[in-house]
Amino acid sequence: MTDKVAVALLFGGRSSEHSISCATAAGVLEAIDRDRYDVIPVGITHEGAFTLQPDDAGSFALNAEKLPEVEDNGTRILWPDSVATKELTVVEADGSRRSLGAVDIVFPILHGPWGEDGTLQGLLELVGLPYVGSGVLASALGMDKHFTKTVLQQAGIPVAPWRTVTAFEWRSDADAIRDEVRSLGLPAFVKPARAGSSVGVTKVTDWSGLDEAMATALAEDDHVLIESMVTGREVEIAVLGGRPGEPARASVAGEIVLSGRDFYDFAAKYLDAPGIDLVCPADLTDAQLAEMRDLGIRAFDAIGAEGLSRVDFFLTADGFVVNEINTMPGFTPISMFPRCWQESGLSYPALIDELIQVALARAAA
């Protein structure tokens, strides 16, 4: 018998952020406290197969020359067949079955659709397994930039002006949309409504580039945001949810300083590409940090988030504007979320421990 907590670490997935999820898994596998936790690494292939993967951080380390991925090794994970059990079973490549034991908590570190958007959370709710992070509704809201903005705006939290365009609208009357969005001004950003890691995002500096930007975004999602560019400092804050009865809390702030790139794109976020400096803690006054923390927690609470989120802002001459909420931010070695907490006094292993313990406490409440 073991008194360790059994954690099913879920990563990979069908989205274009598959490799980033794998890299996050590498970070967690490397840092999780093995004296307290037994880990079952469950990798989801690009095709959506749930597989048992090696408990080896090096297998999923981020490499610019070969991005990590979950390879289909022929195994299949079977979820509990009712809420009366929490047992996971693996079907080996040769067809034999063996029990992986009861799971105490699932840690789903998937990014993008089919993982961060409430779909996976719904699966875990159906089989009755507790998990780290936000529930179905908050995950879906946080994934969809249109509805995030709608909810935040209703809560009195400043957001950038935007227009959401569906693939059907664009096919039916692109000319009318081209005319309408000019009121947003230039530069503008065109981005998929339900994607992250800056995948499919284009900065438009001339309206002649709108069609190409729309094609890029529509390749990721059938809903696209066209958004006014906000001029200001790009600052981010990390939020941790509390145990039952406890409020959420926010970290120190980090800042993204552009020094040769148009915006904070995929390569800069995850491949350590030049032209971006991540500064943490950000150079803010005490009053600015207090306001940012308050807005970050208000945004977290507005969508009903749980566990963790990263809230991204622009600090303009007129104050803070929320850009987006990420309900499952990356944990890669250069990611802002763990760095903000490290600068706030919470180490990477302690952060993982806190997320698991909060989720267990909420499940037991």
Coordinates of C-alpha atoms in Angstrom, one line a residue:
M1 CA 0.0 0.0 0.0
T2 CA 1.1 3.5 -0.6
D3 CA -0.2 6.7 0.9
K4 CA 0.9 8.8 -2.1
V5 CA -1.6 10.7 -4.1
A6 CA -2.2 9.1 -7.5
V7 CA -2.1 11.8 -10.2
A8 CA -3.1 11.1 -13.8
L9 CA -1.2 13.7 -15.8
L10 CA -3.1 14.3 -19.1
F11 CA -1.3 16.0 -22.0
G12 CA -0.9 16.2 -25.8
G13 CA -4.3 16.4 -27.5
R14 CA -5.8 17.1 -30.9
S15 CA -5.2 20.9 -31.0
S16 CA -2.4 22.8 -32.7
E17 CA -0.9 23.3 -29.2
H18 CA -0.2 19.6 -28.8
S19 CA 3.6 20.1 -28.6
I20 CA 3.2 22.9 -26.0
S21 CA 1.1 20.6 -23.8
C22 CA 3.8 17.9 -24.1
A23 CA 6.5 20.5 -23.1
T24 CA 4.4 21.5 -20.1
A25 CA 4.1 17.8 -19.2
A26 CA 7.9 17.6 -19.3
G27 CA 8.1 20.4 -16.8
V28 CA 5.6 18.8 -14.4
L29 CA 7.1 15.4 -14.7
E30 CA 10.5 16.9 -13.8
A31 CA 9.4 19.0 -10.9
I32 CA 6.5 17.1 -9.2
D33 CA 7.3 15.8 -5.7
R34 CA 7.8 12.1 -6.1
D35 CA 7.7 11.6 -2.3
R36 CA 4.1 12.8 -2.3
Y37 CA 2.7 11.8 -5.7
D38 CA 2.6 8.8 -8.0
V39 CA 2.2 9.9 -11.6
I40 CA 0.3 8.1 -14.4
P41 CA 1.3 9.9 -17.7
V42 CA -1.6 9.8 -20.1
G43 CA -0.8 11.1 -23.5
I44 CA -3.4 12.0 -26.0
T45 CA -2.3 11.6 -29.6
H46 CA -3.0 14.0 -32.5
E47 CA -5.9 11.6 -33.4
G48 CA -7.3 11.7 -29.9
A49 CA -6.2 8.2 -28.6
F50 CA -5.6 8.1 -24.8
T51 CA -2.3 6.3 -24.4
L52 CA 0.0 5.3 -21.5
Q53 CA 3.3 7.2 -21.9
P54 CA 6.7 6.8 -20.3
D55 CA 7.3 8.6 -17.0
D56 CA 10.2 10.4 -18.6
A57 CA 10.4 14.2 -18.8
G58 CA 13.2 14.1 -21.4
S59 CA 10.9 12.4 -23.8
F60 CA 8.7 15.5 -24.0
A61 CA 11.3 18.3 -23.7
L62 CA 10.8 21.3 -25.9
N63 CA 13.2 21.3 -28.9
A64 CA 12.9 23.9 -31.7
E65 CA 14.3 21.4 -34.2
K66 CA 11.8 18.7 -33.3
L67 CA 8.8 19.6 -31.3
P68 CA 7.7 16.9 -28.8
E69 CA 4.6 14.9 -29.5
V70 CA 2.6 11.9 -28.1
E71 CA 3.4 8.9 -30.3
D72 CA 0.8 6.2 -30.6
N73 CA 2.5 3.2 -28.9
G74 CA -0.6 1.0 -29.2
T75 CA -1.7 1.3 -25.6
R76 CA -5.2 2.5 -24.7
I77 CA -6.4 4.0 -21.4
L78 CA -9.8 3.0 -20.3
W79 CA -11.6 5.4 -18.0
P80 CA -13.8 4.2 -15.1
D81 CA -16.9 2.5 -16.3
S82 CA -19.0 4.2 -13.6
V83 CA -18.7 6.8 -10.9
A84 CA -18.5 3.9 -8.3
T85 CA -14.8 3.5 -9.1
K86 CA -11.9 5.7 -9.9
E87 CA -9.8 2.9 -11.4
L88 CA -7.9 3.4 -14.6
T89 CA -7.1 0.4 -16.9
V90 CA -4.5 0.2 -19.7
V91 CA -4.9 -2.1 -22.6
E92 CA -1.4 -2.9 -23.7
A93 CA -0.4 -3.1 -27.4
D94 CA -0.7 -6.9 -27.3
G95 CA -4.3 -6.7 -26.1
S96 CA -3.7 -7.6 -22.5
R97 CA -5.1 -5.5 -19.7
R98 CA -3.9 -4.4 -16.4
S99 CA -5.1 -2.0 -13.7
L100 CA -3.3 1.3 -13.1
G101 CA -5.1 1.6 -9.7
A102 CA -7.4 4.3 -8.4
V103 CA -6.8 7.9 -9.4
D104 CA -7.1 10.5 -6.8
I105 CA -6.8 13.5 -9.1
V106 CA -6.4 14.3 -12.8
F107 CA -4.1 17.1 -13.9
P108 CA -5.2 18.0 -17.4
I109 CA -2.4 20.2 -18.9
L110 CA -3.8 20.5 -22.4
H111 CA -4.0 23.8 -24.3
G112 CA -6.5 24.8 -26.9
P113 CA -9.6 23.0 -28.2
W114 CA -10.5 19.5 -27.0
G115 CA -8.6 20.1 -23.7
E116 CA -8.8 23.6 -22.4
D117 CA -12.2 24.4 -23.7
G118 CA -14.5 22.4 -21.3
T119 CA -14.8 19.3 -23.5
L120 CA -12.2 17.3 -21.5
Q121 CA -13.5 18.7 -18.3
G122 CA -17.0 17.4 -19.3
L123 CA -15.5 13.9 -19.8
L124 CA -14.0 14.0 -16.3
E125 CA -17.2 15.2 -14.8
L126 CA -19.1 12.3 -16.5
V127 CA -16.7 9.6 -15.1
G128 CA -16.6 11.3 -11.7
L129 CA -12.9 12.1 -11.5
P130 CA -11.8 15.3 -9.7
Y131 CA -9.3 17.4 -11.6
V132 CA -7.1 20.5 -11.4
G133 CA -8.3 23.7 -12.9
S134 CA -11.5 25.3 -14.1
G135 CA -14.8 23.5 -14.7
V136 CA -16.7 23.1 -17.9
L137 CA -18.3 26.6 -18.1
A138 CA -15.2 28.6 -17.1
S139 CA -13.0 26.6 -19.4
A140 CA -15.3 27.2 -22.3
L141 CA -15.6 30.9 -21.5
G142 CA -11.9 31.3 -21.1
M143 CA -11.2 29.5 -24.4
D144 CA -13.6 31.7 -26.4
K145 CA -12.2 35.2 -26.7
H146 CA -15.6 36.6 -27.8
F147 CA -17.5 35.4 -24.8
T148 CA -14.6 36.2 -22.4
K149 CA -14.8 39.8 -23.6
T150 CA -18.6 39.8 -23.3
V151 CA -18.5 38.6 -19.7
L152 CA -15.7 40.9 -18.7
Q153 CA -17.3 43.9 -20.3
Q154 CA -20.6 43.1 -18.4
A155 CA -18.5 42.9 -15.2
G156 CA -17.2 46.4 -15.8
I157 CA -13.6 45.3 -16.7
P158 CA -12.1 47.2 -19.6
V159 CA -11.4 45.2 -22.9
A160 CA -10.3 46.2 -26.3
P161 CA -13.0 47.0 -29.0
W162 CA -13.6 44.0 -31.3
R163 CA -15.8 42.5 -34.0
T164 CA -16.4 38.7 -34.1
V165 CA -16.8 37.3 -37.6
T166 CA -18.0 33.7 -38.4
A167 CA -16.8 31.7 -41.4
F168 CA -20.3 31.9 -42.8
E169 CA -20.4 35.7 -42.5
W170 CA -17.1 36.0 -44.2
R171 CA -18.1 33.7 -47.1
S172 CA -21.5 35.4 -47.5
D173 CA -20.5 39.1 -47.4
A174 CA -16.8 39.7 -47.0
D175 CA -17.1 43.2 -48.5
A176 CA -19.6 44.4 -45.9
I177 CA -17.3 43.1 -43.1
R178 CA -14.2 44.8 -44.7
D179 CA -16.1 48.1 -44.7
E180 CA -17.4 47.6 -41.1
V181 CA -14.2 46.7 -39.4
R182 CA -12.4 49.8 -40.7
S183 CA -13.9 51.6 -37.8
L184 CA -11.6 49.6 -35.5
G185 CA -8.6 51.4 -36.9
L186 CA -5.1 50.2 -37.8
P187 CA -3.1 48.4 -36.7
A188 CA -5.6 45.6 -35.9
F189 CA -5.2 42.0 -34.8
V190 CA -7.0 39.1 -36.4
K191 CA -7.1 36.0 -34.2
P192 CA -9.1 32.8 -33.9
A193 CA -11.7 33.1 -31.2
R194 CA -10.8 29.7 -29.7
A195 CA -7.1 29.1 -30.0
G196 CA -4.2 30.0 -27.8
S197 CA -0.4 30.3 -27.8
S198 CA -0.8 33.0 -30.5
V199 CA -1.6 30.3 -33.1
G200 CA -3.3 31.8 -36.1
V201 CA -2.8 35.4 -35.0
T202 CA -1.9 38.2 -37.5
K203 CA -1.1 41.8 -37.0
V204 CA -2.7 43.8 -39.9
T205 CA -1.1 47.1 -40.7
D206 CA -2.9 47.7 -44.0
W207 CA -6.4 46.6 -44.8
S208 CA -5.1 44.9 -48.0
G209 CA -3.8 42.2 -45.6
L210 CA -7.1 41.5 -44.0
D211 CA -8.1 38.6 -46.4
E212 CA -4.8 36.7 -45.8
A213 CA -5.1 37.3 -42.0
M214 CA -8.7 36.0 -42.1
A215 CA -7.6 32.9 -44.0
T216 CA -4.9 32.2 -41.4
A217 CA -7.3 32.6 -38.5
L218 CA -10.1 30.6 -40.1
A219 CA -7.7 27.7 -40.6
E220 CA -7.8 27.4 -36.8
D221 CA -11.5 28.3 -36.0
D222 CA -14.7 29.2 -37.7
H223 CA -15.1 32.2 -35.4
V224 CA -12.5 35.0 -35.7
L225 CA -12.0 38.2 -33.7
I226 CA -10.9 41.4 -35.4
E227 CA -9.6 43.6 -32.6
S228 CA -8.3 47.1 -32.3
M229 CA -4.6 47.2 -31.4
V230 CA -4.2 48.6 -27.9
T231 CA -1.1 50.7 -27.4
G232 CA 0.5 50.1 -24.1
R233 CA 2.8 47.9 -22.1
E234 CA 2.1 44.1 -22.2
V235 CA 1.8 42.9 -18.6
E236 CA 0.6 39.6 -17.2
I237 CA -0.4 38.3 -13.8
A238 CA -0.9 34.8 -12.5
V239 CA -3.9 33.9 -10.4
L240 CA -4.4 30.9 -8.0
G241 CA -7.8 29.9 -6.8
G242 CA -8.3 29.3 -3.1
R243 CA -9.5 26.3 -1.1
P244 CA -13.3 26.3 -0.3
G245 CA -14.1 29.6 1.5
E246 CA -10.7 31.2 0.6
P247 CA -10.4 34.0 -2.0
A248 CA -8.2 33.7 -5.1
R249 CA -4.8 35.4 -4.9
A250 CA -2.6 37.0 -7.5
S251 CA 1.2 37.0 -8.1
V252 CA 3.6 39.8 -8.9
A253 CA 3.3 41.0 -12.5
G254 CA 5.5 40.1 -15.5
E255 CA 6.1 42.2 -18.6
I256 CA 6.6 41.3 -22.2
V257 CA 9.0 43.8 -23.8
L258 CA 9.1 43.8 -27.6
S259 CA 12.6 44.4 -28.9
G260 CA 12.4 43.3 -32.5
R261 CA 9.2 41.4 -33.1
D262 CA 5.7 42.7 -34.0
F263 CA 4.0 40.8 -31.2
Y264 CA 4.5 38.0 -28.7
D265 CA 4.1 35.1 -31.1
F266 CA 4.4 31.3 -30.8
A267 CA 8.2 31.3 -31.5
A268 CA 8.9 33.9 -28.8
K269 CA 6.6 32.2 -26.3
Y270 CA 8.0 28.7 -26.6
L271 CA 11.1 28.5 -28.8
D272 CA 13.0 31.3 -27.1
A273 CA 13.2 33.2 -30.3
P274 CA 14.9 36.6 -30.2
G275 CA 13.2 40.0 -30.1
I276 CA 11.3 39.5 -26.8
D277 CA 12.4 40.1 -23.3
L278 CA 10.3 38.7 -20.3
V279 CA 10.8 40.9 -17.3
C280 CA 9.5 39.7 -13.9
P281 CA 8.7 41.4 -11.6
A282 CA 7.5 44.1 -13.9
D283 CA 8.4 47.7 -13.0
L284 CA 5.1 48.9 -11.6
T285 CA 4.2 51.2 -8.8
D286 CA 2.6 49.7 -5.7
A287 CA -0.7 51.3 -6.8
Q288 CA -0.5 49.9 -10.3
L289 CA 0.3 46.4 -9.0
A290 CA -2.6 46.5 -6.5
E291 CA -5.0 47.6 -9.3
M292 CA -3.7 44.9 -11.6
R293 CA -4.1 42.2 -9.0
D294 CA -7.6 43.4 -8.2
L295 CA -8.6 43.3 -11.9
G296 CA -7.0 39.9 -12.4
I297 CA -8.9 38.4 -9.5
R298 CA -12.1 40.1 -10.7
A299 CA -11.7 38.6 -14.2
F300 CA -10.9 35.2 -12.7
D301 CA -14.1 35.4 -10.6
A302 CA -16.2 36.8 -13.4
I303 CA -15.8 33.7 -15.6
G304 CA -16.1 31.4 -12.6
A305 CA -12.5 30.1 -12.9
E306 CA -11.0 27.6 -10.5
G307 CA -7.4 26.5 -9.8
L308 CA -5.4 28.7 -12.0
S309 CA -5.4 31.3 -14.7
R310 CA -3.1 33.8 -16.3
V311 CA -4.6 37.2 -17.0
D312 CA -3.0 39.3 -19.8
F313 CA -3.3 43.1 -19.8
F314 CA -2.2 46.2 -21.6
L315 CA -1.2 49.1 -19.4
T316 CA -2.2 52.2 -21.4
A317 CA -2.0 55.9 -20.7
D318 CA -5.6 55.6 -19.5
G319 CA -5.1 52.5 -17.3
F320 CA -5.4 48.7 -17.6
V321 CA -7.2 46.8 -20.4
V322 CA -7.6 43.1 -20.2
N323 CA -6.5 41.2 -23.3
E324 CA -7.5 37.7 -22.4
I325 CA -7.7 35.0 -19.7
N326 CA -5.9 31.7 -20.1
T327 CA -7.4 29.0 -17.8
M328 CA -4.5 26.5 -18.5
P329 CA -1.4 28.6 -19.0
G330 CA 1.8 26.9 -20.1
F331 CA 4.3 25.5 -17.5
T332 CA 7.3 25.4 -19.8
P333 CA 10.7 26.6 -18.4
I334 CA 10.2 30.1 -20.0
S335 CA 6.5 30.4 -19.4
M336 CA 5.3 33.5 -17.5
F337 CA 2.8 31.7 -15.2
P338 CA 5.3 29.7 -13.1
R339 CA 7.9 32.5 -13.3
C340 CA 5.4 35.0 -11.8
W341 CA 4.8 32.7 -8.8
Q342 CA 8.5 31.9 -8.4
E343 CA 9.1 35.7 -8.1
S344 CA 6.3 35.8 -5.6
G345 CA 8.0 33.1 -3.4
L346 CA 6.3 30.0 -4.6
S347 CA 8.7 27.5 -6.3
Y348 CA 7.8 25.4 -9.3
P349 CA 7.4 22.2 -7.3
A350 CA 5.4 24.0 -4.6
L351 CA 3.2 25.5 -7.3
I352 CA 2.4 22.1 -8.6
D353 CA 1.7 20.9 -5.1
E354 CA -0.6 23.8 -4.4
L355 CA -2.6 23.2 -7.5
I356 CA -3.2 19.6 -6.7
Q357 CA -4.0 20.2 -3.0
V358 CA -6.5 23.0 -3.9
A359 CA -8.2 20.7 -6.4
L360 CA -8.4 17.9 -3.8
A361 CA -9.8 20.2 -1.2
R362 CA -12.5 21.5 -3.6
A363 CA -13.4 18.0 -4.6
A364 CA -13.8 17.0 -0.9
A365 CA -15.9 20.0 0.0

